[in-house]
XYZ file of C-alpha atoms in Angstrom:
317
model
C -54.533 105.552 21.875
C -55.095 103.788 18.638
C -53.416 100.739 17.088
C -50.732 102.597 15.171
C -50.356 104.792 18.199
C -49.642 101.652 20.022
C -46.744 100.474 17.313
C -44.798 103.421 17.715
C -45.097 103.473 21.503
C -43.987 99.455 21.680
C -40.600 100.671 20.529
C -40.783 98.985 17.149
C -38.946 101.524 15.015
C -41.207 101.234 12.867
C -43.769 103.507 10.989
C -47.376 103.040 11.590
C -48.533 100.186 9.317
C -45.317 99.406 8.612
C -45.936 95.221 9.931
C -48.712 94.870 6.597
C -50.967 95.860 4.740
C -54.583 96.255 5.683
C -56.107 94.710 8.551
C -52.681 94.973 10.457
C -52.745 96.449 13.663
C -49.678 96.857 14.538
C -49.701 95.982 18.138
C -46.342 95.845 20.042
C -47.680 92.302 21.666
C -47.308 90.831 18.189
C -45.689 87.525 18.990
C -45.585 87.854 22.710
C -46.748 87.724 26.211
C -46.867 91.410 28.818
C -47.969 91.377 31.699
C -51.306 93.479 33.037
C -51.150 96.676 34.750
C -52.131 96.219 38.129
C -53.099 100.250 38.913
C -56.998 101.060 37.989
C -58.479 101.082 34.517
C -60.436 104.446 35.337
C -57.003 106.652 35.637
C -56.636 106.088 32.129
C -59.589 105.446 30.552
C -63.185 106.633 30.902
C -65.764 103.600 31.392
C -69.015 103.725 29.750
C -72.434 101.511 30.593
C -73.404 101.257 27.025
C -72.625 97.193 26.089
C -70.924 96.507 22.601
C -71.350 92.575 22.892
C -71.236 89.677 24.518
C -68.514 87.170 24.507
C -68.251 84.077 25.724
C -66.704 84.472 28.923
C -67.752 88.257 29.747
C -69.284 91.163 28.518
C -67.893 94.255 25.919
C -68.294 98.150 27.218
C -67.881 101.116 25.067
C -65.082 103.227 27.168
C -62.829 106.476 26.048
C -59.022 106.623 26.074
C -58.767 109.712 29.083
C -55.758 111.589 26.896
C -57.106 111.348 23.143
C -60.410 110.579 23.637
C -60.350 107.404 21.903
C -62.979 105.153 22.036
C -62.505 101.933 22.748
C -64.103 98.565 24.062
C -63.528 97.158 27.286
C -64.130 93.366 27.703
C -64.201 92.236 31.281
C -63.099 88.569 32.810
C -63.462 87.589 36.200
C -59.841 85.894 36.985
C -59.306 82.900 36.385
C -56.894 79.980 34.763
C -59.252 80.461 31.512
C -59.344 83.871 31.659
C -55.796 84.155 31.731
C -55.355 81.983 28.784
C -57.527 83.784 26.670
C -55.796 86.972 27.364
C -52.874 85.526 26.717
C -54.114 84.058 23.407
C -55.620 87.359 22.129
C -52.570 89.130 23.318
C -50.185 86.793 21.146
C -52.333 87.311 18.434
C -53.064 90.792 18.440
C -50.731 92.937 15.848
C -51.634 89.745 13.464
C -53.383 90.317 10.110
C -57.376 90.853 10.443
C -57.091 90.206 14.490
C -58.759 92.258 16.779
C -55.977 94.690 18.323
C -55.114 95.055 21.897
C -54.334 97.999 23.177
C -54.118 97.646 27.447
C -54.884 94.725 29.767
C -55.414 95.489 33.653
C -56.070 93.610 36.562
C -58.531 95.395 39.200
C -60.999 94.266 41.861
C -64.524 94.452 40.673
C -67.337 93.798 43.110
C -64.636 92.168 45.372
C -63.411 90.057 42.680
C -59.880 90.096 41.334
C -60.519 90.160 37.412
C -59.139 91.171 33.774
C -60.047 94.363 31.798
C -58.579 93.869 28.480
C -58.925 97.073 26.157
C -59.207 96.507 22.888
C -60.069 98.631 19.637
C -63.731 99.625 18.882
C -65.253 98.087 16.217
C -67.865 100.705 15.060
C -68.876 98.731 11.816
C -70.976 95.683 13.562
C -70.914 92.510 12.475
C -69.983 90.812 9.109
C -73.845 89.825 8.309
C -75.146 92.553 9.718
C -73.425 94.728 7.199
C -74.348 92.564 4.185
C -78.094 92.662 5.490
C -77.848 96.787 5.491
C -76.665 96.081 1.270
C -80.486 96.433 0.516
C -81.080 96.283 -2.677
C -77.073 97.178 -3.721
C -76.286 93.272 -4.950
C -73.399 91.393 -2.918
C -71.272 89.754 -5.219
C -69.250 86.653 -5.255
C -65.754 88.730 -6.220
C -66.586 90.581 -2.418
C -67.414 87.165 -1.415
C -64.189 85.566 -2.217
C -62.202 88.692 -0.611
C -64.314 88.255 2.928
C -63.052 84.682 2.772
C -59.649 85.628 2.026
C -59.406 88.128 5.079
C -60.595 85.454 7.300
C -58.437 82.883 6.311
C -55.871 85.076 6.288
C -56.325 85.809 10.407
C -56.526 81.861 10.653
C -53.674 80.918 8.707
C -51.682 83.476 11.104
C -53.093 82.222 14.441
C -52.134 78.727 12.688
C -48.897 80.185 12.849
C -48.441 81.383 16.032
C -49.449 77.918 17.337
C -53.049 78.761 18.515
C -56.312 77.123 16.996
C -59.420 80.410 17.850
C -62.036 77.133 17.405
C -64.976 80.305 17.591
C -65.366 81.370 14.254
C -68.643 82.825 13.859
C -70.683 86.146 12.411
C -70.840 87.743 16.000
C -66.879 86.924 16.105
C -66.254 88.663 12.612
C -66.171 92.265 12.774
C -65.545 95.662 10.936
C -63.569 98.216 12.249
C -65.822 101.053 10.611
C -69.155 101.494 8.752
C -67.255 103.274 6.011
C -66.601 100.887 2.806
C -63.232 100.120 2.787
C -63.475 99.032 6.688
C -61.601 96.384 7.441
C -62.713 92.718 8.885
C -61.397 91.167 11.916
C -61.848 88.263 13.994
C -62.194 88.531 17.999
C -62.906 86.268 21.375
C -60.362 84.057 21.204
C -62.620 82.483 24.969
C -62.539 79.419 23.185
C -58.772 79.684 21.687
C -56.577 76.097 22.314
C -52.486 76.632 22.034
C -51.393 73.413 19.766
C -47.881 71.617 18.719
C -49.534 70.232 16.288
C -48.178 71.186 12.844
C -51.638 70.976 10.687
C -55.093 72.579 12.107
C -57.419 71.556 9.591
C -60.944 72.277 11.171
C -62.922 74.109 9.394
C -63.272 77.150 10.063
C -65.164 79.149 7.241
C -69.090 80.229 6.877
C -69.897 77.705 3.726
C -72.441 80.983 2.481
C -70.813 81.635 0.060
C -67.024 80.037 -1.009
C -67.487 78.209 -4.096
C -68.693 74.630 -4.521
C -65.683 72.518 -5.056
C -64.310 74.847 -2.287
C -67.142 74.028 -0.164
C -66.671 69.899 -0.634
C -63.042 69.778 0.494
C -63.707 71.742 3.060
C -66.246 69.739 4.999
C -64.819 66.437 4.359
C -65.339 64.212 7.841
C -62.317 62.744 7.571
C -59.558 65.393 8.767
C -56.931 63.738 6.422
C -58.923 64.302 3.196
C -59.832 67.675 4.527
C -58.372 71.123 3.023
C -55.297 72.419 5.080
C -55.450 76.463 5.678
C -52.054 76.992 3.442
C -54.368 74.708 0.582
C -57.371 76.766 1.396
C -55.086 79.624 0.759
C -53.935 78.814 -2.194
C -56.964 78.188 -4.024
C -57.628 80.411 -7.013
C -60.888 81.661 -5.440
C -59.255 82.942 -2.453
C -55.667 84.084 -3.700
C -56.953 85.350 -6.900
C -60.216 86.980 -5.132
C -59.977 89.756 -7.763
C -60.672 88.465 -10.513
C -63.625 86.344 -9.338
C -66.594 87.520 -11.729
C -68.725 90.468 -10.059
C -71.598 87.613 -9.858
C -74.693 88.610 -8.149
C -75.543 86.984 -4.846
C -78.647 86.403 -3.446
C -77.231 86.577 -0.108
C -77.933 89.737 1.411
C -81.604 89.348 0.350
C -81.657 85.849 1.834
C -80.184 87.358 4.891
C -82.794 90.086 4.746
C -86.000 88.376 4.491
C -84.893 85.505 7.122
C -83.487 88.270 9.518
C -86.664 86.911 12.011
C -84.957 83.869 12.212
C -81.514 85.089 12.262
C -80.768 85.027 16.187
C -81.859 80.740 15.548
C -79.688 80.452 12.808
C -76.804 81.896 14.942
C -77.607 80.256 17.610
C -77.267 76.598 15.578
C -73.944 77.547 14.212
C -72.460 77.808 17.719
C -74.147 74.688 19.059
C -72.202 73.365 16.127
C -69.221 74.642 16.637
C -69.978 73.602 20.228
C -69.765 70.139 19.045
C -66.471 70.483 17.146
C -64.174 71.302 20.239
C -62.866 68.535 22.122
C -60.226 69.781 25.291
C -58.974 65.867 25.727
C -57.478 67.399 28.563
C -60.628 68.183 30.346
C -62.216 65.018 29.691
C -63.296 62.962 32.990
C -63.259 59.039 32.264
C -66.854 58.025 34.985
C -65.947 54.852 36.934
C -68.205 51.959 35.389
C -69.122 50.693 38.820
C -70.662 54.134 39.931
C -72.189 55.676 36.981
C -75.466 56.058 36.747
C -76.018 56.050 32.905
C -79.363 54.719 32.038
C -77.910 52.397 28.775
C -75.616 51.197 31.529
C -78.112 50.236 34.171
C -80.248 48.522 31.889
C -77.308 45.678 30.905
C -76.508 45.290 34.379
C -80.430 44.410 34.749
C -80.183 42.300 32.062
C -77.017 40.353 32.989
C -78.534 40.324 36.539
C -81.448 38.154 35.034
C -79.624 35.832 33.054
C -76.993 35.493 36.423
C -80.148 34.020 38.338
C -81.578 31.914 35.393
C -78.093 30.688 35.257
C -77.597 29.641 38.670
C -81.505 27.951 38.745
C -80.231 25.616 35.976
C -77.346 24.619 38.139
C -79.426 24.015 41.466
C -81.044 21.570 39.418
């Protein structure tokens, strides 16, 4: 069963594609919550051992839809209250422009643990780098540049608003859904995704490769109130009027080529940073001062210790 598939199943009257233009997927969970199916993944889909990915809270198999032959990928969660949430994030957000699409959640036992199978389209064209290492010698240019950064903004500026803040944006989280040229980028995980009232998101979400440099400098200001919104990030003429941003020659994909030793590292720093960037207030344990062992900590006590007993010789005298 594939995405448009899906739409006309979900009882949409509606044509396939008919929700947008490309990168739609046309999910009938657009906008919503559904609840798993609680009978066993395997009577309608055939599971594979061969792993797509890994994500951040469980692993991606290759599996194939038992009726069409379909292949899909199957991410599975052990259950749990963050589990749960980041089905129910993805779910929300799948039908959205440039999202990964949705297709079938279950819950099963697995190894004698209750747990989540969510089903989800393949992406058979890798990851966003990867495919601009593959370029060669074929120049990347800025005008493809500018579109890339339009497609992903345009998946976090619809996630803005449905309420929910992915906070994971990365190259193994930015995928195509073919290897042919006009594939289609989408974002997936949302393992990390937050639910917010708030009315302005303004992280920043975007790879700084390659937007343009006065782009670049509003969008990593520190200070959140100076910093780009998504809706301005939007509307600036490098991303709304992507096509007719010169055909400039990049040196990215050879950049990306010749440091592909070191590529794995250079991931590997951008979620550390990201890392950094998420905050859950709501998970945040405040230590009691009188127990905690924290080494800053134990050294003033020492020191107020001493100058307690210096204090008290003076007044014996």
């Amino acid at each position: 069963m594939d995405c448009e598939t899906a739409e006309e199943q979900g009882g949409l009257g509606l044509p396939p594609g008919a929700l947008g233009g490309p990168g739609w997927c046309g999910s009938p969970a657009l906008g919503g919550r559904r609840e798993p199916k609680k009978y066993a993944v395997t009577d309608d889909y055939q599971l594979s051992k061969q792993v797509l990915g890994l994500g951040v809270n469980g692993k991606v198999l290759e599996c194939f839809h038992r009726r069409t032959g379909q292949k899909c990928a199957l991410k599975l969660l052990y259950d749990s209250p963050k589990a749960r949430q980041e089905v129910d994030h993805h779910w929300q957000a799948s039908g959205g422009p440039h999202i990964v699409c949705i297709l079938d959640v279950y819950e099963n036992m697995h190894h004698g643990k209750r747990c989540l199978l969510i089903i989800m389209e393949c992406m058979e064209g890798g990851e966003l780098f990867s495919r601009i290492q593959e370029r060669g010698d074929q120049a990347f240019t800025e005008r493809e540049a500018a579109g890339i950064m339009r497609d992903i903004g345009t998946a976090i500026q619809f996630l803005h608003s449905q309420n929910i803040a992915h906070r994971d944006v990365k190259p193994e989280n930015l995928l195509y859904t073919s290897k042919e040229k006009d594939a289609v980028l989408k974002l997936t995980d949302f393992g990390f995704a937050k639910e917010t009232t708030q009315n302005a998101l303004q992280t920043p979400c975007y790879t700084p490769y390659y937007v343009a440099k006065q782009l670049i400098r509003l969008l990593l200001k520190t200070d959140p109130t100076e910093r780009l919104t998504i809706t301005q990030f939007m509307n600036h003429p490098w991303i709304n009027q992507s096509m007719v941003v010169p055909q400039t020659p990049l040196h990215t994909a050879r950049v990306l080529q010749e440091d592909k030793d070191h590529w794995d590292d250079v991931k590997e720093e951008m979620t550390s940073a990201l890392a950094t960037m998420r905050v859950d207030y709501d998970q945040v344990k405040i230590k009691d001062l009188k127990t905690s062992n924290n080494r800053l900590l134990n050294k003033r006590r020492k020191k107020q210790a001493g100058s307690s007993s210096a204090s008290q010789g003076c007044n014996n005298q």
